[in-house]
Coordinates of C-alpha atoms in Angstrom, one line a residue:
Chain A
M1 CA 56.5 -51.4 -2.2
S2 CA 53.5 -49.8 -4.5
S3 CA 52.5 -47.2 -1.7
V4 CA 56.1 -46.2 -1.0
F5 CA 56.1 -45.6 -5.0
F6 CA 53.1 -43.5 -4.9
A7 CA 54.5 -41.3 -1.8
L8 CA 57.5 -40.6 -3.7
L9 CA 55.6 -39.9 -6.7
L10 CA 53.3 -37.6 -4.9
A11 CA 56.3 -36.1 -3.2
A12 CA 58.1 -35.5 -6.5
T13 CA 55.0 -33.9 -8.0
P14 CA 54.8 -30.2 -7.8
P15 CA 51.4 -28.9 -6.4
P16 CA 48.9 -27.6 -8.6
D17 CA 49.3 -23.8 -8.8
A18 CA 47.3 -21.6 -5.8
D19 CA 44.5 -20.7 -8.2
E20 CA 43.8 -24.0 -9.1
I21 CA 43.9 -25.5 -5.5
L22 CA 41.5 -22.8 -4.8
R23 CA 39.1 -23.5 -7.3
R24 CA 38.8 -27.3 -6.8
A25 CA 38.6 -26.5 -2.9
Q26 CA 35.7 -24.0 -3.6
A27 CA 33.9 -26.7 -5.5
V28 CA 34.2 -29.6 -2.7
V29 CA 31.3 -28.3 -0.5
L30 CA 28.8 -27.0 -3.2
G31 CA 29.3 -27.4 -6.6
E32 CA 28.7 -25.3 -9.4
T33 CA 24.8 -25.8 -8.7
A34 CA 23.0 -27.1 -5.9
G35 CA 20.2 -27.7 -3.7
Y36 CA 20.7 -28.2 -0.1
T37 CA 19.1 -27.8 3.4
L38 CA 21.1 -27.2 6.4
R39 CA 20.7 -26.3 10.3
M40 CA 22.2 -23.2 11.5
T41 CA 23.1 -23.1 15.0
V42 CA 24.2 -19.8 16.7
T43 CA 25.8 -19.8 20.0
R44 CA 26.5 -16.7 22.2
P45 CA 28.2 -17.3 25.7
G46 CA 25.7 -17.0 28.5
K47 CA 22.8 -17.1 25.8
A48 CA 20.2 -20.0 24.6
E49 CA 21.2 -21.5 21.5
R50 CA 19.4 -20.2 18.3
V51 CA 18.6 -22.8 15.8
V52 CA 17.1 -22.4 12.4
E53 CA 16.9 -24.4 9.2
I54 CA 17.1 -23.3 5.8
K55 CA 16.6 -24.5 2.2
G56 CA 18.9 -23.0 -0.2
F57 CA 19.7 -23.3 -4.1
K58 CA 22.8 -21.8 -5.7
K59 CA 24.0 -21.2 -9.1
G60 CA 27.0 -20.3 -10.2
D61 CA 29.0 -17.6 -8.2
D62 CA 26.4 -15.2 -8.3
L63 CA 23.1 -16.6 -7.8
G64 CA 21.8 -17.9 -4.1
L65 CA 18.5 -18.0 -2.6
I66 CA 17.8 -19.4 0.9
R67 CA 14.5 -19.7 3.0
Y68 CA 14.1 -20.4 6.6
T69 CA 11.9 -23.4 6.9
A70 CA 12.1 -23.7 11.0
P71 CA 11.3 -22.7 13.6
P72 CA 7.7 -21.7 12.4
K73 CA 8.1 -18.2 13.4
E74 CA 10.9 -17.6 10.7
R75 CA 9.2 -19.7 8.2
G76 CA 8.9 -18.1 4.9
T77 CA 11.7 -15.7 5.4
A78 CA 14.0 -15.7 2.7
Y79 CA 17.2 -14.0 1.1
L80 CA 18.3 -13.6 -2.3
R81 CA 21.8 -12.9 -3.6
K82 CA 22.3 -11.7 -7.0
G83 CA 25.8 -10.6 -7.7
D84 CA 26.4 -7.9 -5.4
N85 CA 23.0 -7.6 -4.4
T86 CA 20.9 -9.0 -1.4
W87 CA 17.1 -9.1 -0.9
L88 CA 15.1 -9.8 2.0
F89 CA 11.6 -11.3 2.0
L90 CA 9.4 -10.7 4.9
P91 CA 6.4 -12.7 4.9
S92 CA 4.6 -11.0 7.7
A93 CA 4.5 -7.7 5.3
E94 CA 4.8 -9.5 1.9
K95 CA 7.4 -7.0 1.2
V96 CA 11.1 -7.5 -0.3
V97 CA 13.5 -5.2 0.7
R98 CA 17.3 -4.6 0.1
V99 CA 19.9 -5.6 2.9
G100 CA 23.7 -4.9 2.6
P101 CA 25.9 -7.8 1.6
K102 CA 28.1 -7.3 4.7
Q103 CA 25.2 -7.6 7.2
N104 CA 25.4 -10.7 9.4
F105 CA 23.4 -13.5 8.3
G106 CA 20.7 -14.4 10.5
G107 CA 22.3 -12.8 13.4
G108 CA 25.1 -15.4 13.2
D109 CA 28.8 -15.1 12.7
F110 CA 28.5 -15.7 8.8
S111 CA 28.0 -12.5 6.9
N112 CA 25.6 -12.4 3.8
G113 CA 28.7 -12.4 1.7
D114 CA 30.0 -15.5 3.6
I115 CA 26.8 -17.6 3.0
F116 CA 26.1 -16.3 -0.7
R117 CA 29.2 -15.4 -2.2
L118 CA 31.1 -18.4 -2.3
S119 CA 33.6 -17.5 -5.1
L120 CA 36.7 -16.7 -3.4
T121 CA 38.5 -17.4 -6.9
R122 CA 36.8 -14.0 -8.4
D123 CA 37.3 -12.0 -5.2
Y124 CA 40.8 -12.8 -4.3
T125 CA 44.2 -13.6 -5.7
A126 CA 45.7 -16.7 -4.2
T127 CA 49.4 -17.5 -3.6
L128 CA 50.5 -20.8 -2.1
A129 CA 52.5 -19.8 1.1
G130 CA 53.5 -23.3 1.9
E131 CA 52.7 -26.8 3.3
E132 CA 51.2 -27.4 7.1
T133 CA 49.8 -30.0 9.1
L134 CA 46.6 -28.6 10.6
L135 CA 43.9 -30.5 12.6
S136 CA 45.9 -33.7 11.8
Q137 CA 45.8 -33.3 8.0
A138 CA 48.7 -32.6 5.4
C139 CA 47.5 -29.1 4.0
W140 CA 48.5 -26.6 1.6
R141 CA 48.5 -22.9 3.1
L142 CA 47.1 -20.4 0.5
E143 CA 47.3 -16.8 1.1
L144 CA 44.2 -14.7 -0.5
K145 CA 44.5 -11.3 -1.1
A146 CA 41.4 -9.0 -2.0
R147 CA 41.2 -8.1 -5.6
D148 CA 39.5 -5.0 -4.6
R149 CA 37.6 -3.3 -1.4
S150 CA 34.2 -4.4 -2.2
V151 CA 34.5 -7.5 -0.6
A152 CA 34.3 -8.4 3.3
Y153 CA 37.8 -9.2 4.2
D154 CA 40.9 -7.8 3.0
R155 CA 42.9 -11.0 3.6
V156 CA 42.2 -14.8 4.0
V157 CA 44.4 -17.6 4.9
Y158 CA 43.2 -20.9 3.6
W159 CA 44.1 -24.3 4.3
V160 CA 43.4 -27.2 1.8
R161 CA 44.0 -30.6 2.2
S162 CA 47.1 -31.9 0.2
D163 CA 46.1 -35.5 -0.1
G164 CA 44.4 -35.4 -3.2
T165 CA 40.7 -34.6 -1.9
Y166 CA 41.1 -30.8 -1.8
Y167 CA 38.8 -30.7 1.2
P168 CA 39.0 -26.9 2.8
V169 CA 39.9 -27.4 6.3
K170 CA 39.8 -23.8 7.7
A171 CA 39.9 -20.1 6.8
D172 CA 41.3 -17.3 8.7
Y173 CA 39.8 -13.7 8.0
Y174 CA 41.5 -10.7 8.2
T175 CA 40.6 -6.9 8.1
L176 CA 42.3 -4.2 6.3
S177 CA 44.0 -3.3 9.6
G178 CA 45.3 -6.9 9.8
R179 CA 43.2 -8.3 12.5
R180 CA 41.9 -11.6 12.5
L181 CA 38.3 -11.1 12.6
K182 CA 36.8 -14.7 12.5
W183 CA 37.8 -18.1 11.3
L184 CA 36.0 -20.9 9.7
T185 CA 36.6 -24.8 10.2
L186 CA 35.3 -27.5 7.6
S187 CA 34.9 -30.5 9.6
E188 CA 32.9 -33.9 9.8
V189 CA 33.5 -35.5 6.1
G190 CA 31.0 -37.7 5.1
R191 CA 29.0 -38.7 2.3
L192 CA 25.9 -36.4 1.5
G193 CA 24.3 -36.2 -1.9
D194 CA 26.4 -38.1 -4.8
R195 CA 29.9 -37.4 -2.8
S196 CA 31.8 -37.3 0.6
R197 CA 32.5 -33.8 1.6
P198 CA 32.9 -31.6 4.9
T199 CA 29.4 -31.6 6.3
L200 CA 29.9 -28.9 9.1
L201 CA 31.0 -25.6 8.8
T202 CA 31.9 -23.7 12.1
M203 CA 32.6 -19.9 11.8
E204 CA 34.2 -18.5 15.1
S205 CA 34.2 -15.0 16.1
A206 CA 37.7 -13.3 17.3
L207 CA 35.5 -10.5 18.5
E208 CA 33.7 -12.1 21.3
V209 CA 35.2 -15.4 22.9
G210 CA 33.1 -18.6 22.7
A211 CA 30.7 -16.9 19.9
K212 CA 30.3 -19.3 17.2
T213 CA 27.9 -20.5 14.4
L214 CA 27.4 -23.8 13.3
L215 CA 26.2 -24.7 9.6
R216 CA 25.4 -28.3 9.3
F217 CA 24.2 -29.6 6.0
L218 CA 21.3 -32.0 6.4
T219 CA 21.0 -32.7 2.3
I220 CA 22.6 -31.8 -0.7
D221 CA 21.3 -32.1 -4.2
D222 CA 24.2 -31.7 -6.6
K223 CA 21.8 -32.2 -9.6
A224 CA 19.3 -29.5 -8.7
K225 CA 18.8 -27.4 -11.5
P226 CA 17.2 -24.1 -10.6
D227 CA 15.7 -22.0 -13.2
D228 CA 17.6 -18.5 -13.3
R229 CA 14.5 -16.8 -13.0
L230 CA 14.1 -18.2 -9.3
F231 CA 16.8 -15.9 -8.4
T232 CA 15.0 -12.5 -9.0
P233 CA 13.1 -10.2 -6.5
S234 CA 9.8 -11.0 -8.3
A235 CA 10.2 -14.8 -7.6
L236 CA 11.1 -13.9 -3.9
E237 CA 8.2 -12.0 -3.4
R238 CA 5.7 -14.7 -4.4
G239 CA 6.8 -16.4 -1.4
E240 CA 6.7 -20.3 -0.8
Chain B
M1 CA -17.6 -10.7 4.2
S2 CA -19.9 -11.9 1.5
R3 CA -21.8 -15.0 1.9
R4 CA -20.8 -16.2 -1.5
L5 CA -17.1 -15.5 -0.7
A6 CA -17.4 -17.2 2.7
C7 CA -18.7 -20.3 1.1
L8 CA -15.8 -20.0 -1.7
V9 CA -13.2 -19.6 1.1
L10 CA -14.9 -22.6 3.1
A11 CA -15.0 -25.0 0.0
L12 CA -11.4 -24.3 -1.1
S13 CA -10.3 -24.9 2.7
A14 CA -12.1 -28.1 2.7
A15 CA -10.7 -29.3 -0.7
A16 CA -7.0 -28.1 0.4
G17 CA -7.4 -30.1 3.7
A18 CA -8.5 -33.3 1.8
T19 CA -5.1 -33.5 -0.3
A20 CA -1.7 -34.1 0.7
G21 CA 0.9 -31.2 1.1
E22 CA 2.5 -28.8 3.4
Q23 CA -0.1 -27.0 6.1
E24 CA 0.4 -24.0 8.4
I25 CA -2.1 -22.8 10.6
E26 CA -1.7 -19.9 12.8
L27 CA -4.1 -19.0 15.7
G28 CA -4.0 -15.7 17.6
L29 CA -5.4 -13.4 20.1
E30 CA -5.3 -9.7 19.6
N31 CA -6.3 -6.9 21.7
F32 CA -6.2 -3.3 20.9
Y33 CA -6.7 -0.9 23.6
Y34 CA -7.5 2.9 23.0
R35 CA -7.6 5.9 25.2
T36 CA -9.7 8.4 23.8
D37 CA -10.8 12.2 24.1
E38 CA -13.1 14.7 22.6
T39 CA -11.0 16.5 20.1
L40 CA -11.4 18.4 17.0
F41 CA -11.8 15.2 15.1
N42 CA -14.4 13.9 17.6
R43 CA -16.3 16.9 18.6
G44 CA -19.1 16.3 21.1
N45 CA -17.8 12.8 21.1
I46 CA -19.7 12.3 17.6
L47 CA -17.8 9.0 17.3
G48 CA -19.4 7.6 20.3
L49 CA -16.1 6.6 22.1
D50 CA -15.9 5.5 25.4
R51 CA -12.7 6.9 27.5
G52 CA -11.1 3.4 27.0
E53 CA -12.1 1.3 23.9
D54 CA -11.0 -2.2 23.3
L55 CA -10.9 -4.4 20.3
L56 CA -10.6 -8.0 21.2
R57 CA -10.1 -10.5 18.3
G58 CA -9.6 -14.1 17.6
T59 CA -7.3 -14.6 14.4
L60 CA -6.8 -17.8 12.3
R61 CA -4.4 -18.1 9.3
L62 CA -4.0 -21.2 6.9
K63 CA -1.8 -21.8 4.5
R64 CA -1.5 -24.8 2.4
S65 CA 0.8 -25.8 -0.3
L66 CA 0.5 -28.6 -2.9
G67 CA 3.1 -28.4 -5.6
A68 CA 3.1 -25.1 -7.5
A69 CA -0.4 -24.4 -5.9
R70 CA -1.2 -22.4 -2.6
L71 CA -4.0 -21.3 -0.8
V72 CA -3.9 -18.7 2.0
V73 CA -7.0 -17.9 4.1
S74 CA -6.7 -15.5 7.1
G75 CA -9.2 -13.3 9.3
F76 CA -10.5 -12.7 12.5
V77 CA -13.5 -12.4 14.4
E78 CA -13.7 -9.0 16.4
R79 CA -15.5 -7.8 19.5
R80 CA -15.8 -4.2 20.3
L81 CA -15.8 -3.3 23.7
G82 CA -16.7 0.2 24.4
G83 CA -18.9 2.8 23.4
G84 CA -20.6 0.7 21.0
D85 CA -20.4 -3.4 21.7
A86 CA -20.3 -5.0 18.5
T87 CA -19.0 -8.5 17.0
E88 CA -17.7 -8.5 13.3
T89 CA -16.0 -11.1 11.0
T90 CA -13.5 -10.1 8.8
L91 CA -11.7 -11.9 6.3
R92 CA -7.8 -10.3 5.8
Q93 CA -6.7 -12.6 2.9
A94 CA -8.2 -15.7 1.1
Y95 CA -6.7 -16.2 -2.4
L96 CA -5.6 -19.0 -4.4
Q97 CA -1.9 -19.1 -6.0
Y98 CA -0.6 -21.2 -9.1
G99 CA 2.7 -20.8 -10.6
W100 CA 3.7 -22.4 -14.2
G101 CA 7.4 -22.8 -13.6
E102 CA 9.2 -19.5 -12.6
G103 CA 8.0 -17.5 -15.3
L104 CA 4.2 -17.0 -14.6
T105 CA 2.2 -17.0 -11.4
L106 CA -1.3 -16.2 -11.2
R107 CA -2.8 -15.0 -7.8
V108 CA -6.7 -14.9 -7.3
G109 CA -8.6 -13.5 -4.4
K110 CA -8.6 -11.4 -1.3
Q111 CA -4.8 -10.6 -0.9
R112 CA -2.0 -8.1 0.2
I113 CA -0.3 -6.7 -2.8
G114 CA 2.7 -5.2 -1.3
W115 CA 2.8 -2.6 -3.8
G116 CA 5.9 -0.1 -3.7
S117 CA 9.3 -0.3 -1.5
G118 CA 8.2 2.7 0.7
F119 CA 8.4 1.5 4.4
A120 CA 5.6 3.4 6.0
W121 CA 4.0 5.4 2.8
N122 CA 3.5 3.9 -0.7
P123 CA 2.8 6.7 -3.2
T124 CA 2.1 4.6 -5.8
S125 CA -0.1 2.2 -4.2
R126 CA -3.9 2.6 -5.0
I127 CA -5.0 -0.9 -4.5
E128 CA -4.9 -1.3 -0.8
P129 CA -6.1 0.1 2.0
P130 CA -2.9 2.5 3.2
K131 CA -0.9 1.1 6.0
N132 CA -0.9 2.4 9.5
S133 CA 1.8 4.6 9.5
L134 CA 2.2 4.6 13.2
N135 CA 2.1 1.0 13.3
T136 CA 3.3 -0.4 10.0
S137 CA 3.7 -4.2 12.0
L138 CA -0.1 -4.3 11.9
E139 CA -1.3 -7.0 9.5
Q140 CA -3.3 -5.4 6.6
Q141 CA -6.4 -6.3 5.1
G142 CA -5.8 -7.2 1.1
A143 CA -8.0 -6.2 -1.8
V144 CA -10.1 -8.7 -3.8
A145 CA -8.0 -8.9 -6.8
A146 CA -6.3 -11.1 -9.5
R147 CA -2.7 -10.5 -10.0
M148 CA -0.4 -12.2 -12.6
D149 CA 3.5 -12.1 -12.1
L150 CA 5.2 -12.5 -15.4
I151 CA 9.2 -13.1 -15.3
P152 CA 10.2 -13.4 -18.9
V153 CA 13.6 -12.7 -18.3
T154 CA 15.9 -12.4 -15.1
W155 CA 16.5 -8.7 -15.3
A156 CA 12.8 -7.7 -16.0
G157 CA 9.1 -8.7 -14.9
L158 CA 5.7 -7.5 -15.1
V159 CA 3.0 -7.4 -12.5
L160 CA -0.4 -6.7 -13.6
V161 CA -3.6 -6.4 -11.1
A162 CA -7.1 -5.7 -11.4
A163 CA -8.8 -5.2 -8.0
R164 CA -11.8 -4.1 -6.1
S165 CA -11.1 -2.5 -2.6
E166 CA -12.9 -0.6 0.3
V167 CA -10.1 1.6 1.2
D168 CA -10.3 2.8 4.9
R169 CA -7.8 2.6 7.6
G170 CA -8.6 -0.7 10.0
D171 CA -7.9 -1.3 13.5
L172 CA -9.7 1.8 14.7
P173 CA -12.4 1.6 17.3
F174 CA -14.8 3.7 14.9
E175 CA -16.2 3.3 11.5
T176 CA -14.4 5.5 8.6
P177 CA -15.8 6.5 5.4
R178 CA -15.0 3.5 2.8
A179 CA -14.0 4.7 -0.9
R180 CA -14.9 1.8 -2.9
R181 CA -12.4 1.5 -5.8
R182 CA -12.0 -0.6 -8.8
T183 CA -8.2 -0.5 -9.8
G184 CA -6.3 -1.6 -12.5
A185 CA -2.4 -1.4 -12.0
L186 CA 0.9 -2.2 -13.8
R187 CA 4.2 -2.4 -12.6
A188 CA 7.1 -3.0 -15.0
R189 CA 10.1 -4.1 -13.0
F190 CA 13.7 -4.0 -14.0
L191 CA 17.0 -4.9 -12.4
L192 CA 19.6 -2.5 -14.4
A193 CA 23.1 -1.7 -13.1
D194 CA 22.4 -3.2 -9.4
T195 CA 19.5 -0.9 -9.2
D196 CA 15.7 -1.9 -8.7
L197 CA 13.8 0.1 -11.1
A198 CA 10.0 0.1 -11.2
L199 CA 7.7 2.0 -13.7
V200 CA 4.1 2.2 -12.2
F201 CA 0.6 3.0 -13.9
S202 CA -2.5 2.7 -12.0
G203 CA -6.2 4.1 -12.6
G204 CA -9.7 3.2 -12.1
K205 CA -13.0 4.0 -10.5
N206 CA -13.1 6.5 -7.6
Q207 CA -9.6 7.5 -8.0
R208 CA -6.9 9.6 -9.6
T209 CA -5.0 8.1 -12.4
L210 CA -1.5 8.0 -11.5
V211 CA 2.0 7.3 -13.0
G212 CA 4.9 6.4 -10.7
F213 CA 8.5 5.0 -10.1
D214 CA 10.2 2.9 -7.4
L215 CA 13.8 2.8 -7.1
A216 CA 16.1 1.1 -4.9
R217 CA 19.8 0.5 -4.5
D218 CA 22.7 0.0 -2.2
V219 CA 25.4 2.7 -1.6
G220 CA 27.9 1.1 0.7
A221 CA 26.3 -0.3 3.8
L222 CA 22.9 1.5 3.2
S223 CA 20.1 0.3 1.2
L224 CA 18.2 3.3 -0.4
H225 CA 14.8 3.5 -1.8
A226 CA 12.5 6.2 -3.4
E227 CA 8.8 5.9 -4.4
G228 CA 7.0 8.6 -6.4
A229 CA 3.8 9.1 -8.1
F230 CA 2.3 11.9 -10.2
Y231 CA -1.3 12.4 -10.6
K232 CA -4.1 15.1 -11.7
G233 CA -6.4 16.2 -9.2
A234 CA -6.5 16.1 -5.6
E235 CA -7.7 13.3 -3.3
L236 CA -8.1 15.5 -0.3
P237 CA -10.6 18.3 -0.5
P238 CA -10.6 20.5 -2.4
S239 CA -10.3 18.4 -5.5
R240 CA -8.3 20.8 -7.3
D241 CA -8.9 18.7 -11.0
G242 CA -6.6 20.7 -13.0
Q243 CA -3.4 20.6 -10.9
T244 CA -0.9 17.8 -10.8
F245 CA 0.6 16.6 -7.8
F246 CA 3.6 14.6 -6.8
R247 CA 4.2 12.4 -3.8
L248 CA 7.2 11.0 -2.7
A249 CA 8.5 8.4 -0.5
A250 CA 12.3 8.0 0.4
G251 CA 14.4 6.4 2.8
L252 CA 17.2 4.0 3.7
L253 CA 17.7 0.9 5.4
H254 CA 21.1 -0.1 7.4
A255 CA 21.7 -3.2 9.2
R256 CA 24.6 -3.9 11.6
G257 CA 24.5 -7.2 13.5
D258 CA 21.4 -7.6 15.2
D259 CA 20.1 -4.0 15.0
S260 CA 18.8 -2.6 11.8
F261 CA 17.8 1.1 11.3
T262 CA 15.2 2.8 8.9
L263 CA 14.8 6.2 7.9
E264 CA 11.9 7.5 5.6
Y265 CA 10.7 11.2 4.6
F266 CA 7.4 11.4 3.0
F267 CA 6.4 14.3 0.8
N268 CA 2.6 14.9 0.4
G269 CA 2.3 17.1 -2.6
E270 CA -1.3 17.8 -2.2
G271 CA -1.1 18.0 1.8
Y272 CA -2.2 21.4 3.5
S273 CA 0.0 24.2 3.9
D274 CA -0.4 25.9 7.4
A275 CA -3.0 28.3 6.2
S276 CA -4.9 25.6 4.4
A277 CA -4.8 23.3 7.5
A278 CA -6.2 26.3 9.6
A279 CA -8.9 26.6 7.0
F280 CA -9.7 22.8 6.9
F281 CA -9.9 22.7 10.7
S282 CA -12.0 25.8 11.0
R283 CA -14.3 24.3 8.1
L284 CA -14.7 21.2 10.3
E285 CA -15.6 23.3 13.5
A286 CA -18.3 25.2 11.3
A287 CA -19.6 21.9 10.0
F288 CA -19.9 20.3 13.4
R289 CA -22.3 23.1 14.5
L290 CA -24.0 23.2 11.3
A291 CA -24.3 19.6 9.6
P292 CA -23.1 17.0 11.6
E293 CA -23.2 14.6 8.7
A294 CA -20.7 16.7 6.8
Y295 CA -18.5 17.0 9.6
L296 CA -18.5 13.1 10.2
A297 CA -17.5 13.0 6.3
A298 CA -14.7 15.5 6.5
V299 CA -13.3 13.9 9.5
G300 CA -13.2 10.8 7.7
T301 CA -10.5 12.4 5.2
A302 CA -8.2 12.4 8.1
Y303 CA -8.2 8.6 7.8
A304 CA -9.8 7.7 4.6
G305 CA -7.0 9.9 2.8
G306 CA -4.8 7.7 3.9
L307 CA -1.3 9.2 3.6
G308 CA -2.0 12.0 5.7
L309 CA -3.2 15.8 5.7
R310 CA 0.1 17.7 5.7
R311 CA 3.1 17.9 3.3
H312 CA 6.2 16.6 5.0
Y313 CA 6.5 13.8 7.2
A314 CA 9.4 11.5 8.6
Q315 CA 9.8 8.1 10.1
G316 CA 12.6 6.5 11.8
S317 CA 12.7 3.1 13.3
W318 CA 15.0 0.5 15.1
T319 CA 14.6 -3.0 15.9
R320 CA 16.8 -5.4 17.1
G321 CA 16.2 -9.1 17.0
S322 CA 17.7 -12.2 14.9
A323 CA 16.2 -15.4 13.2
G324 CA 15.5 -17.9 16.0
G325 CA 16.0 -15.5 18.7
K326 CA 13.6 -15.2 21.9
W327 CA 13.4 -11.1 22.2
T328 CA 12.9 -8.7 19.4
L329 CA 12.8 -4.9 20.5
S330 CA 11.6 -2.0 18.2
G331 CA 11.1 1.6 18.4
R332 CA 9.4 3.7 15.7
G333 CA 8.7 7.4 15.8
T334 CA 6.7 9.2 13.1
V335 CA 7.0 13.0 13.0
G336 CA 4.6 15.5 11.0
L337 CA 7.5 18.0 9.9
S338 CA 4.7 20.5 8.8
D339 CA 3.2 20.6 12.1
G340 CA 5.2 19.0 15.0
G341 CA 2.8 16.2 15.9
I342 CA 5.1 13.1 17.1
A343 CA 3.9 9.4 17.4
L344 CA 6.1 7.0 19.1
T345 CA 5.7 3.4 18.8
P346 CA 7.8 1.1 21.0
G347 CA 7.3 -2.9 20.8
V348 CA 8.5 -5.8 22.0
V349 CA 7.9 -9.3 20.6
Y350 CA 8.8 -12.4 22.9
A351 CA 9.2 -15.9 21.4
P352 CA 9.3 -18.3 24.3
R353 CA 9.2 -21.2 21.9
G354 CA 9.9 -21.5 17.8
N355 CA 6.2 -21.4 17.3
V356 CA 4.7 -18.9 19.8
T357 CA 5.1 -15.3 19.7
L358 CA 3.9 -12.5 22.2
H359 CA 3.6 -9.1 20.6
G360 CA 3.3 -6.1 22.9
E361 CA 3.1 -2.4 21.5
A362 CA 2.3 1.2 22.5
V363 CA 1.4 4.2 20.5
L364 CA 2.3 7.5 22.4
L365 CA 1.1 10.8 20.8
L366 CA 3.3 13.6 21.6
G367 CA 4.3 17.0 20.3
S368 CA 1.9 19.9 19.2
K369 CA -1.9 19.9 20.0
E370 CA -2.7 21.8 17.1
S371 CA -1.1 19.1 14.8
E372 CA -2.7 16.5 12.9
Y373 CA -1.7 13.8 15.6
G374 CA -2.7 16.2 18.4
H375 CA -6.4 16.6 16.8
S376 CA -6.7 12.7 16.7
P377 CA -9.6 11.3 19.1
L378 CA -7.0 8.3 19.9
R379 CA -4.7 9.7 22.6
G380 CA -2.8 6.5 22.9
A381 CA -2.9 3.0 22.2
L382 CA -1.7 -0.6 23.4
S383 CA -1.7 -3.6 21.5
A384 CA -1.0 -7.2 22.5
R385 CA -1.2 -10.4 20.3
V386 CA -0.3 -13.9 20.8
K387 CA 0.1 -16.4 17.9
V388 CA 0.9 -19.7 17.9
L389 CA 1.7 -21.7 14.9
F390 CA 1.2 -25.2 13.7

């Protein structure tokens, strides 16, 4: 009786507006501030998998820092993102160089922007385009349109679970010409850190059949409180 | 390496080894093969070179971190096989670093400073030996220094360095004159309007005092940089004490997928014009006949001067590779725009495992025989390096 009541109640409750859905979905995987470790696996048809492990910090929408921790030959290489600026630290040269935000991150299917610029709410205007079942999940379908042309994708279609968890399920990324460039699937919901969340992010390329990059979160520390000065080129140059 | 420094390094290494923390050890084997000739810079084979010269090295690098402290020691034992057989031990780096939060870091010991944004040339650096612009991937020796990094706010920082260094170009099969310098240097760094800006001051013993700047910012898909320095009096002979000179390295980096491209132009304001270069070269010829010691010192200018004899240079490079990948391919070309000298440096890195890398590189000298590169006694080079990380 009560479950029927709640089902009716949910059905009768209007969904939150699109910006609110997007805002809550964005905070699901990594909150405002976090420290984390993850494993990135890059798959290319006919080639051996490439696996790297990463330790990272994020703070707000503007600050991100990651360092490669494995394999040993990549250890110490680090990326810093601050607003629209991205720097790369090369330990062999002990040098910090600027790299563009649209460059592929680590040679995979995620761009630097995908990794560091996690704020879709700031870069896109969202509209609720409907409700769909996707990957066996009831979802809201959001249409995101770039606020300006500085971002990597002109349009993003974003599916968010409508069961109250706000877990993002999938995102399709489109170019200015309307072509789907790649798509992201968020899966393997599990407890990591203080709460449950999708722990596997898979980016697949529409440009190369079978090409994909997996980001598997290994640890997440929602209580990390990195100092803002960690996110400076000077701190990057200091190495780890 | 001085005995005192060696003892200190060993003591620090032992102390670090006795404590818990993260540790990395890298063992390597390096071989540099040079094809040589008698040229203007080696008249009568005064450098005593065989046609083929080999430098064979065993290398070691240790890095140990314990909380906010870090110890890095690296060096090599080198056996020269060729015109003169000799074994030498060289310490590339040996330093201790400690950080007080994110705002203050102190590093003391022999260390790489990484001073300046230029890829191949760093006009603002008087601290370290200059890079080998024909092969910027070679690991350089550091300077004995105390370095303090201060980050009071996120948009500004200060780097202070006091250093003692012997400036010569390493990885050569012959000795070059070493300028012993004591340097005090300051770099004030700012991030303003998405632009990296640094103001630099550097001066000290056996060198020209300079003021410089360093700029970097992204423009579309390009990352641009410009590093420049003003100083009074030349570093190349004649000294021209009353004259102010300017050097500039400006370039760009573009990365697309697994490929990255760089381009850099270097203006050496005190570099020789065609007439001055011809005069310098003829003085060399005369010196060789009359005073071999003076000739050797003058030849050393081409190496110890560090940033080049002429005014205009350019370098372009391409690299294909990605994190965790097995293969990295690269090609670099350095062109003396003033004299038509060309140096090509193709390279490959193969990583059969995540902790093993094999590097192979070549240096091919092309272009005008009357150019700076054309006069080099080294007519070509091959290098092979193997590194294993633990």
